[in-house]
């Protein structure tokens, strides 16, 4: 997780940033070179979808909107809406990270994380195809979509690439807005 935060922080360097589903604001610890940080989380008393409604009325926008390991926790009927509404809040880039549907093989505790009896929240993983479709249907003005795959080599070395032959990966999704 620490490496994901560091990578996302690097991608947001010099930008104002909104962290959706920020949890304990872990990402903020990696953000030395941003122009401002705001974090929203239901555990901090803010429902994301209510926040989206309020933000539309106030015309709140920032350069980069980030959602690290959030979308797989949402009801499937709201995942596409989440992407669309998050996109509306960004001036430059949307960054999502999420486990792929096959990621359970990489987790040492996968019996807990992907078991609906003990943790019903990691069972809504999206395929790369579904992510691309939700972005294409819900985000206007997109100039580029990149979906990087992360897999583990060795004890703790994470490798990022575009190789879709690694279906057991985590996804890093970058959606950039045209000028």
PDB file of N, CA and C in Angstrom, residues 3-64:
ATOM      1  N   UNK A   3       3.703   1.788  -1.385  1.00  0.00           N
ATOM      2  CA  UNK A   3       4.213   2.076  -2.723  1.00  0.00           C
ATOM      3  C   UNK A   3       3.138   2.685  -3.615  1.00  0.00           C
ATOM      4  N   UNK A   4       1.904   2.228  -3.458  1.00  0.00           N
ATOM      5  CA  UNK A   4       0.816   2.824  -4.231  1.00  0.00           C
ATOM      6  C   UNK A   4       0.653   4.298  -3.858  1.00  0.00           C
ATOM      7  N   UNK A   5       0.696   4.603  -2.562  1.00  0.00           N
ATOM      8  CA  UNK A   5       0.566   6.003  -2.134  1.00  0.00           C
ATOM      9  C   UNK A   5       1.693   6.851  -2.705  1.00  0.00           C
ATOM     10  N   UNK A   6       2.909   6.336  -2.652  1.00  0.00           N
ATOM     11  CA  UNK A   6       4.052   7.085  -3.174  1.00  0.00           C
ATOM     12  C   UNK A   6       3.906   7.325  -4.678  1.00  0.00           C
ATOM     13  N   UNK A   7       3.461   6.310  -5.415  1.00  0.00           N
ATOM     14  CA  UNK A   7       3.281   6.459  -6.853  1.00  0.00           C
ATOM     15  C   UNK A   7       2.196   7.482  -7.167  1.00  0.00           C
ATOM     16  N   UNK A   8       1.063   7.385  -6.484  1.00  0.00           N
ATOM     17  CA  UNK A   8      -0.034   8.326  -6.711  1.00  0.00           C
ATOM     18  C   UNK A   8       0.412   9.746  -6.357  1.00  0.00           C
ATOM     19  N   UNK A   9       1.140   9.902  -5.262  1.00  0.00           N
ATOM     20  CA  UNK A   9       1.628  11.228  -4.875  1.00  0.00           C
ATOM     21  C   UNK A   9       2.523  11.809  -5.965  1.00  0.00           C
ATOM     22  N   UNK A  10       3.367  10.976  -6.554  1.00  0.00           N
ATOM     23  CA  UNK A  10       4.222  11.444  -7.642  1.00  0.00           C
ATOM     24  C   UNK A  10       3.426  11.882  -8.856  1.00  0.00           C
ATOM     25  N   UNK A  11       2.345  11.184  -9.148  1.00  0.00           N
ATOM     26  CA  UNK A  11       1.500  11.528 -10.288  1.00  0.00           C
ATOM     27  C   UNK A  11       0.708  12.816 -10.056  1.00  0.00           C
ATOM     28  N   UNK A  12       0.541  13.195  -8.797  1.00  0.00           N
ATOM     29  CA  UNK A  12      -0.221  14.397  -8.457  1.00  0.00           C
ATOM     30  C   UNK A  12       0.681  15.578  -8.111  1.00  0.00           C
ATOM     31  N   UNK A  13       1.964  15.437  -8.276  1.00  0.00           N
ATOM     32  CA  UNK A  13       2.918  16.492  -7.905  1.00  0.00           C
ATOM     33  C   UNK A  13       2.547  17.822  -8.576  1.00  0.00           C
ATOM     34  N   UNK A  14       2.479  18.858  -7.743  1.00  0.00           N
ATOM     35  CA  UNK A  14       2.186  20.192  -8.251  1.00  0.00           C
ATOM     36  C   UNK A  14       0.707  20.465  -8.478  1.00  0.00           C
ATOM     37  N   UNK A  15      -0.164  19.525  -8.138  1.00  0.00           N
ATOM     38  CA  UNK A  15      -1.604  19.674  -8.359  1.00  0.00           C
ATOM     39  C   UNK A  15      -2.329  19.882  -7.028  1.00  0.00           C
ATOM     40  N   UNK A  16      -3.483  20.513  -7.078  1.00  0.00           N
ATOM     41  CA  UNK A  16      -4.402  20.437  -5.944  1.00  0.00           C
ATOM     42  C   UNK A  16      -5.052  19.065  -6.022  1.00  0.00           C
ATOM     43  N   UNK A  17      -5.363  18.478  -4.864  1.00  0.00           N
ATOM     44  CA  UNK A  17      -5.784  17.079  -4.854  1.00  0.00           C
ATOM     45  C   UNK A  17      -6.975  16.860  -3.929  1.00  0.00           C
ATOM     46  N   UNK A  18      -7.945  16.097  -4.413  1.00  0.00           N
ATOM     47  CA  UNK A  18      -9.068  15.641  -3.612  1.00  0.00           C
ATOM     48  C   UNK A  18      -8.961  14.131  -3.499  1.00  0.00           C
ATOM     49  N   UNK A  19      -8.888  13.624  -2.276  1.00  0.00           N
ATOM     50  CA  UNK A  19      -8.730  12.199  -1.995  1.00  0.00           C
ATOM     51  C   UNK A  19     -10.077  11.645  -1.529  1.00  0.00           C
ATOM     52  N   UNK A  20     -10.766  10.931  -2.416  1.00  0.00           N
ATOM     53  CA  UNK A  20     -12.069  10.354  -2.095  1.00  0.00           C
ATOM     54  C   UNK A  20     -11.871   9.012  -1.406  1.00  0.00           C
ATOM     55  N   UNK A  21     -12.485   8.841  -0.250  1.00  0.00           N
ATOM     56  CA  UNK A  21     -12.288   7.617   0.516  1.00  0.00           C
ATOM     57  C   UNK A  21     -10.921   7.611   1.179  1.00  0.00           C
ATOM     58  N   UNK A  22     -10.548   8.734   1.771  1.00  0.00           N
ATOM     59  CA  UNK A  22      -9.178   8.950   2.254  1.00  0.00           C
ATOM     60  C   UNK A  22      -8.816   8.125   3.482  1.00  0.00           C
ATOM     61  N   UNK A  23      -9.795   7.556   4.175  1.00  0.00           N
ATOM     62  CA  UNK A  23      -9.484   6.784   5.377  1.00  0.00           C
ATOM     63  C   UNK A  23      -8.752   7.642   6.401  1.00  0.00           C
ATOM     64  N   UNK A  24      -7.570   7.204   6.786  1.00  0.00           N
ATOM     65  CA  UNK A  24      -6.766   7.918   7.775  1.00  0.00           C
ATOM     66  C   UNK A  24      -5.845   8.960   7.136  1.00  0.00           C
ATOM     67  N   UNK A  25      -6.137   9.359   5.918  1.00  0.00           N
ATOM     68  CA  UNK A  25      -5.367  10.374   5.184  1.00  0.00           C
ATOM     69  C   UNK A  25      -3.920   9.940   4.947  1.00  0.00           C
ATOM     70  N   UNK A  26      -3.753   8.670   4.701  1.00  0.00           N
ATOM     71  CA  UNK A  26      -2.420   8.105   4.477  1.00  0.00           C
ATOM     72  C   UNK A  26      -1.713   8.772   3.295  1.00  0.00           C
ATOM     73  N   UNK A  27      -2.443   9.050   2.229  1.00  0.00           N
ATOM     74  CA  UNK A  27      -1.841   9.668   1.050  1.00  0.00           C
ATOM     75  C   UNK A  27      -1.221  11.032   1.373  1.00  0.00           C
ATOM     76  N   UNK A  28      -1.841  11.776   2.264  1.00  0.00           N
ATOM     77  CA  UNK A  28      -1.369  13.111   2.617  1.00  0.00           C
ATOM     78  C   UNK A  28       0.083  13.094   3.106  1.00  0.00           C
ATOM     79  N   UNK A  29       0.526  12.010   3.702  1.00  0.00           N
ATOM     80  CA  UNK A  29       1.905  11.895   4.214  1.00  0.00           C
ATOM     81  C   UNK A  29       2.940  11.876   3.089  1.00  0.00           C
ATOM     82  N   UNK A  30       2.508  11.563   1.881  1.00  0.00           N
ATOM     83  CA  UNK A  30       3.416  11.463   0.739  1.00  0.00           C
ATOM     84  C   UNK A  30       3.376  12.694  -0.157  1.00  0.00           C
ATOM     85  N   UNK A  31       2.584  13.680   0.192  1.00  0.00           N
ATOM     86  CA  UNK A  31       2.308  14.811  -0.702  1.00  0.00           C
ATOM     87  C   UNK A  31       3.078  16.065  -0.311  1.00  0.00           C
ATOM     88  N   UNK A  32       4.349  16.093  -0.594  1.00  0.00           N
ATOM     89  CA  UNK A  32       5.152  17.275  -0.284  1.00  0.00           C
ATOM     90  C   UNK A  32       4.955  18.377  -1.310  1.00  0.00           C
ATOM     91  N   UNK A  33       4.705  18.010  -2.567  1.00  0.00           N
ATOM     92  CA  UNK A  33       4.701  18.993  -3.654  1.00  0.00           C
ATOM     93  C   UNK A  33       3.325  19.214  -4.268  1.00  0.00           C
ATOM     94  N   UNK A  34       2.280  19.201  -3.461  1.00  0.00           N
ATOM     95  CA  UNK A  34       0.964  19.480  -4.024  1.00  0.00           C
ATOM     96  C   UNK A  34       0.550  20.899  -3.662  1.00  0.00           C
ATOM     97  N   UNK A  35      -0.432  21.370  -4.373  1.00  0.00           N
ATOM     98  CA  UNK A  35      -0.922  22.733  -4.172  1.00  0.00           C
ATOM     99  C   UNK A  35      -2.074  22.791  -3.170  1.00  0.00           C
ATOM    100  N   UNK A  36      -2.400  21.687  -2.553  1.00  0.00           N
ATOM    101  CA  UNK A  36      -3.493  21.637  -1.590  1.00  0.00           C
ATOM    102  C   UNK A  36      -4.074  20.235  -1.541  1.00  0.00           C
ATOM    103  N   UNK A  37      -4.536  19.828  -0.370  1.00  0.00           N
ATOM    104  CA  UNK A  37      -5.067  18.479  -0.172  1.00  0.00           C
ATOM    105  C   UNK A  37      -6.380  18.569   0.588  1.00  0.00           C
ATOM    106  N   UNK A  38      -7.361  17.797   0.134  1.00  0.00           N
ATOM    107  CA  UNK A  38      -8.613  17.626   0.864  1.00  0.00           C
ATOM    108  C   UNK A  38      -8.962  16.151   0.813  1.00  0.00           C
ATOM    109  N   UNK A  39      -9.390  15.606   1.930  1.00  0.00           N
ATOM    110  CA  UNK A  39      -9.765  14.195   1.989  1.00  0.00           C
ATOM    111  C   UNK A  39     -11.196  14.037   2.460  1.00  0.00           C
ATOM    112  N   UNK A  40     -11.939  13.163   1.795  1.00  0.00           N
ATOM    113  CA  UNK A  40     -13.343  12.892   2.113  1.00  0.00           C
ATOM    114  C   UNK A  40     -13.471  11.398   2.393  1.00  0.00           C
ATOM    115  N   UNK A  41     -14.170  11.043   3.485  1.00  0.00           N
ATOM    116  CA  UNK A  41     -14.354   9.628   3.806  1.00  0.00           C
ATOM    117  C   UNK A  41     -15.617   9.444   4.629  1.00  0.00           C
ATOM    118  N   UNK A  42     -16.321   8.348   4.383  1.00  0.00           N
ATOM    119  CA  UNK A  42     -17.553   8.094   5.128  1.00  0.00           C
ATOM    120  C   UNK A  42     -17.260   7.888   6.608  1.00  0.00           C
ATOM    121  N   UNK A  43     -16.067   7.361   6.946  1.00  0.00           N
ATOM    122  CA  UNK A  43     -15.702   7.188   8.349  1.00  0.00           C
ATOM    123  C   UNK A  43     -15.447   8.523   9.036  1.00  0.00           C
ATOM    124  N   UNK A  44     -15.332   9.579   8.258  1.00  0.00           N
ATOM    125  CA  UNK A  44     -15.172  10.935   8.796  1.00  0.00           C
ATOM    126  C   UNK A  44     -16.508  11.683   8.712  1.00  0.00           C
ATOM    127  N   UNK A  45     -17.583  10.954   8.489  1.00  0.00           N
ATOM    128  CA  UNK A  45     -18.914  11.538   8.516  1.00  0.00           C
ATOM    129  C   UNK A  45     -19.423  12.102   7.203  1.00  0.00           C
ATOM    130  N   UNK A  46     -18.759  11.815   6.096  1.00  0.00           N
ATOM    131  CA  UNK A  46     -19.193  12.356   4.805  1.00  0.00           C
ATOM    132  C   UNK A  46     -19.509  11.226   3.838  1.00  0.00           C
ATOM    133  N   UNK A  47     -20.751  11.169   3.392  1.00  0.00           N
ATOM    134  CA  UNK A  47     -21.140  10.214   2.362  1.00  0.00           C
ATOM    135  C   UNK A  47     -20.646  10.753   1.015  1.00  0.00           C
ATOM    136  N   UNK A  48     -19.960   9.909   0.249  1.00  0.00           N
ATOM    137  CA  UNK A  48     -19.375  10.365  -1.018  1.00  0.00           C
ATOM    138  C   UNK A  48     -20.418  10.902  -1.980  1.00  0.00           C
ATOM    139  N   UNK A  49     -21.554  10.238  -2.078  1.00  0.00           N
ATOM    140  CA  UNK A  49     -22.557  10.668  -3.052  1.00  0.00           C
ATOM    141  C   UNK A  49     -23.255  11.962  -2.614  1.00  0.00           C
ATOM    142  N   UNK A  50     -23.405  12.174  -1.315  1.00  0.00           N
ATOM    143  CA  UNK A  50     -23.910  13.462  -0.843  1.00  0.00           C
ATOM    144  C   UNK A  50     -22.885  14.559  -1.117  1.00  0.00           C
ATOM    145  N   UNK A  51     -21.616  14.222  -0.946  1.00  0.00           N
ATOM    146  CA  UNK A  51     -20.549  15.174  -1.245  1.00  0.00           C
ATOM    147  C   UNK A  51     -20.590  15.570  -2.720  1.00  0.00           C
ATOM    148  N   UNK A  52     -20.800  14.605  -3.610  1.00  0.00           N
ATOM    149  CA  UNK A  52     -20.871  14.909  -5.040  1.00  0.00           C
ATOM    150  C   UNK A  52     -21.984  15.917  -5.319  1.00  0.00           C
ATOM    151  N   UNK A  53     -23.147  15.716  -4.692  1.00  0.00           N
ATOM    152  CA  UNK A  53     -24.266  16.640  -4.896  1.00  0.00           C
ATOM    153  C   UNK A  53     -23.920  18.048  -4.414  1.00  0.00           C
ATOM    154  N   UNK A  54     -23.318  18.154  -3.235  1.00  0.00           N
ATOM    155  CA  UNK A  54     -22.943  19.455  -2.693  1.00  0.00           C
ATOM    156  C   UNK A  54     -21.871  20.120  -3.547  1.00  0.00           C
ATOM    157  N   UNK A  55     -20.909  19.344  -4.010  1.00  0.00           N
ATOM    158  CA  UNK A  55     -19.815  19.896  -4.806  1.00  0.00           C
ATOM    159  C   UNK A  55     -20.325  20.460  -6.129  1.00  0.00           C
ATOM    160  N   UNK A  56     -21.341  19.829  -6.718  1.00  0.00           N
ATOM    161  CA  UNK A  56     -21.911  20.347  -7.967  1.00  0.00           C
ATOM    162  C   UNK A  56     -22.531  21.722  -7.752  1.00  0.00           C
ATOM    163  N   UNK A  57     -23.142  21.923  -6.599  1.00  0.00           N
ATOM    164  CA  UNK A  57     -23.786  23.209  -6.322  1.00  0.00           C
ATOM    165  C   UNK A  57     -22.761  24.308  -6.063  1.00  0.00           C
ATOM    166  N   UNK A  58     -21.597  23.958  -5.545  1.00  0.00           N
ATOM    167  CA  UNK A  58     -20.587  24.970  -5.221  1.00  0.00           C
ATOM    168  C   UNK A  58     -19.515  25.083  -6.292  1.00  0.00           C
ATOM    169  N   UNK A  59     -19.602  24.246  -7.320  1.00  0.00           N
ATOM    170  CA  UNK A  59     -18.621  24.262  -8.402  1.00  0.00           C
ATOM    171  C   UNK A  59     -17.201  24.012  -7.878  1.00  0.00           C
ATOM    172  N   UNK A  60     -17.079  23.086  -6.916  1.00  0.00           N
ATOM    173  CA  UNK A  60     -15.769  22.734  -6.364  1.00  0.00           C
ATOM    174  C   UNK A  60     -15.030  21.837  -7.341  1.00  0.00           C
ATOM    175  N   UNK A  61     -13.817  22.226  -7.660  1.00  0.00           N
ATOM    176  CA  UNK A  61     -12.986  21.427  -8.539  1.00  0.00           C
ATOM    177  C   UNK A  61     -11.554  21.475  -8.042  1.00  0.00           C
ATOM    178  N   UNK A  62     -10.783  20.467  -8.383  1.00  0.00           N
ATOM    179  CA  UNK A  62      -9.355  20.483  -8.102  1.00  0.00           C
ATOM    180  C   UNK A  62      -8.653  19.845  -9.292  1.00  0.00           C
ATOM    181  N   UNK A  63      -7.343  19.952  -9.309  1.00  0.00           N
ATOM    182  CA  UNK A  63      -6.592  19.434 -10.447  1.00  0.00           C
ATOM    183  C   UNK A  63      -6.719  17.915 -10.578  1.00  0.00           C
ATOM    184  N   UNK A  64      -6.518  17.218  -9.466  1.00  0.00           N
ATOM    185  CA  UNK A  64      -6.516  15.752  -9.485  1.00  0.00           C
ATOM    186  C   UNK A  64      -7.472  15.211  -8.431  1.00  0.00           C
TER     187      UNK A  64
END
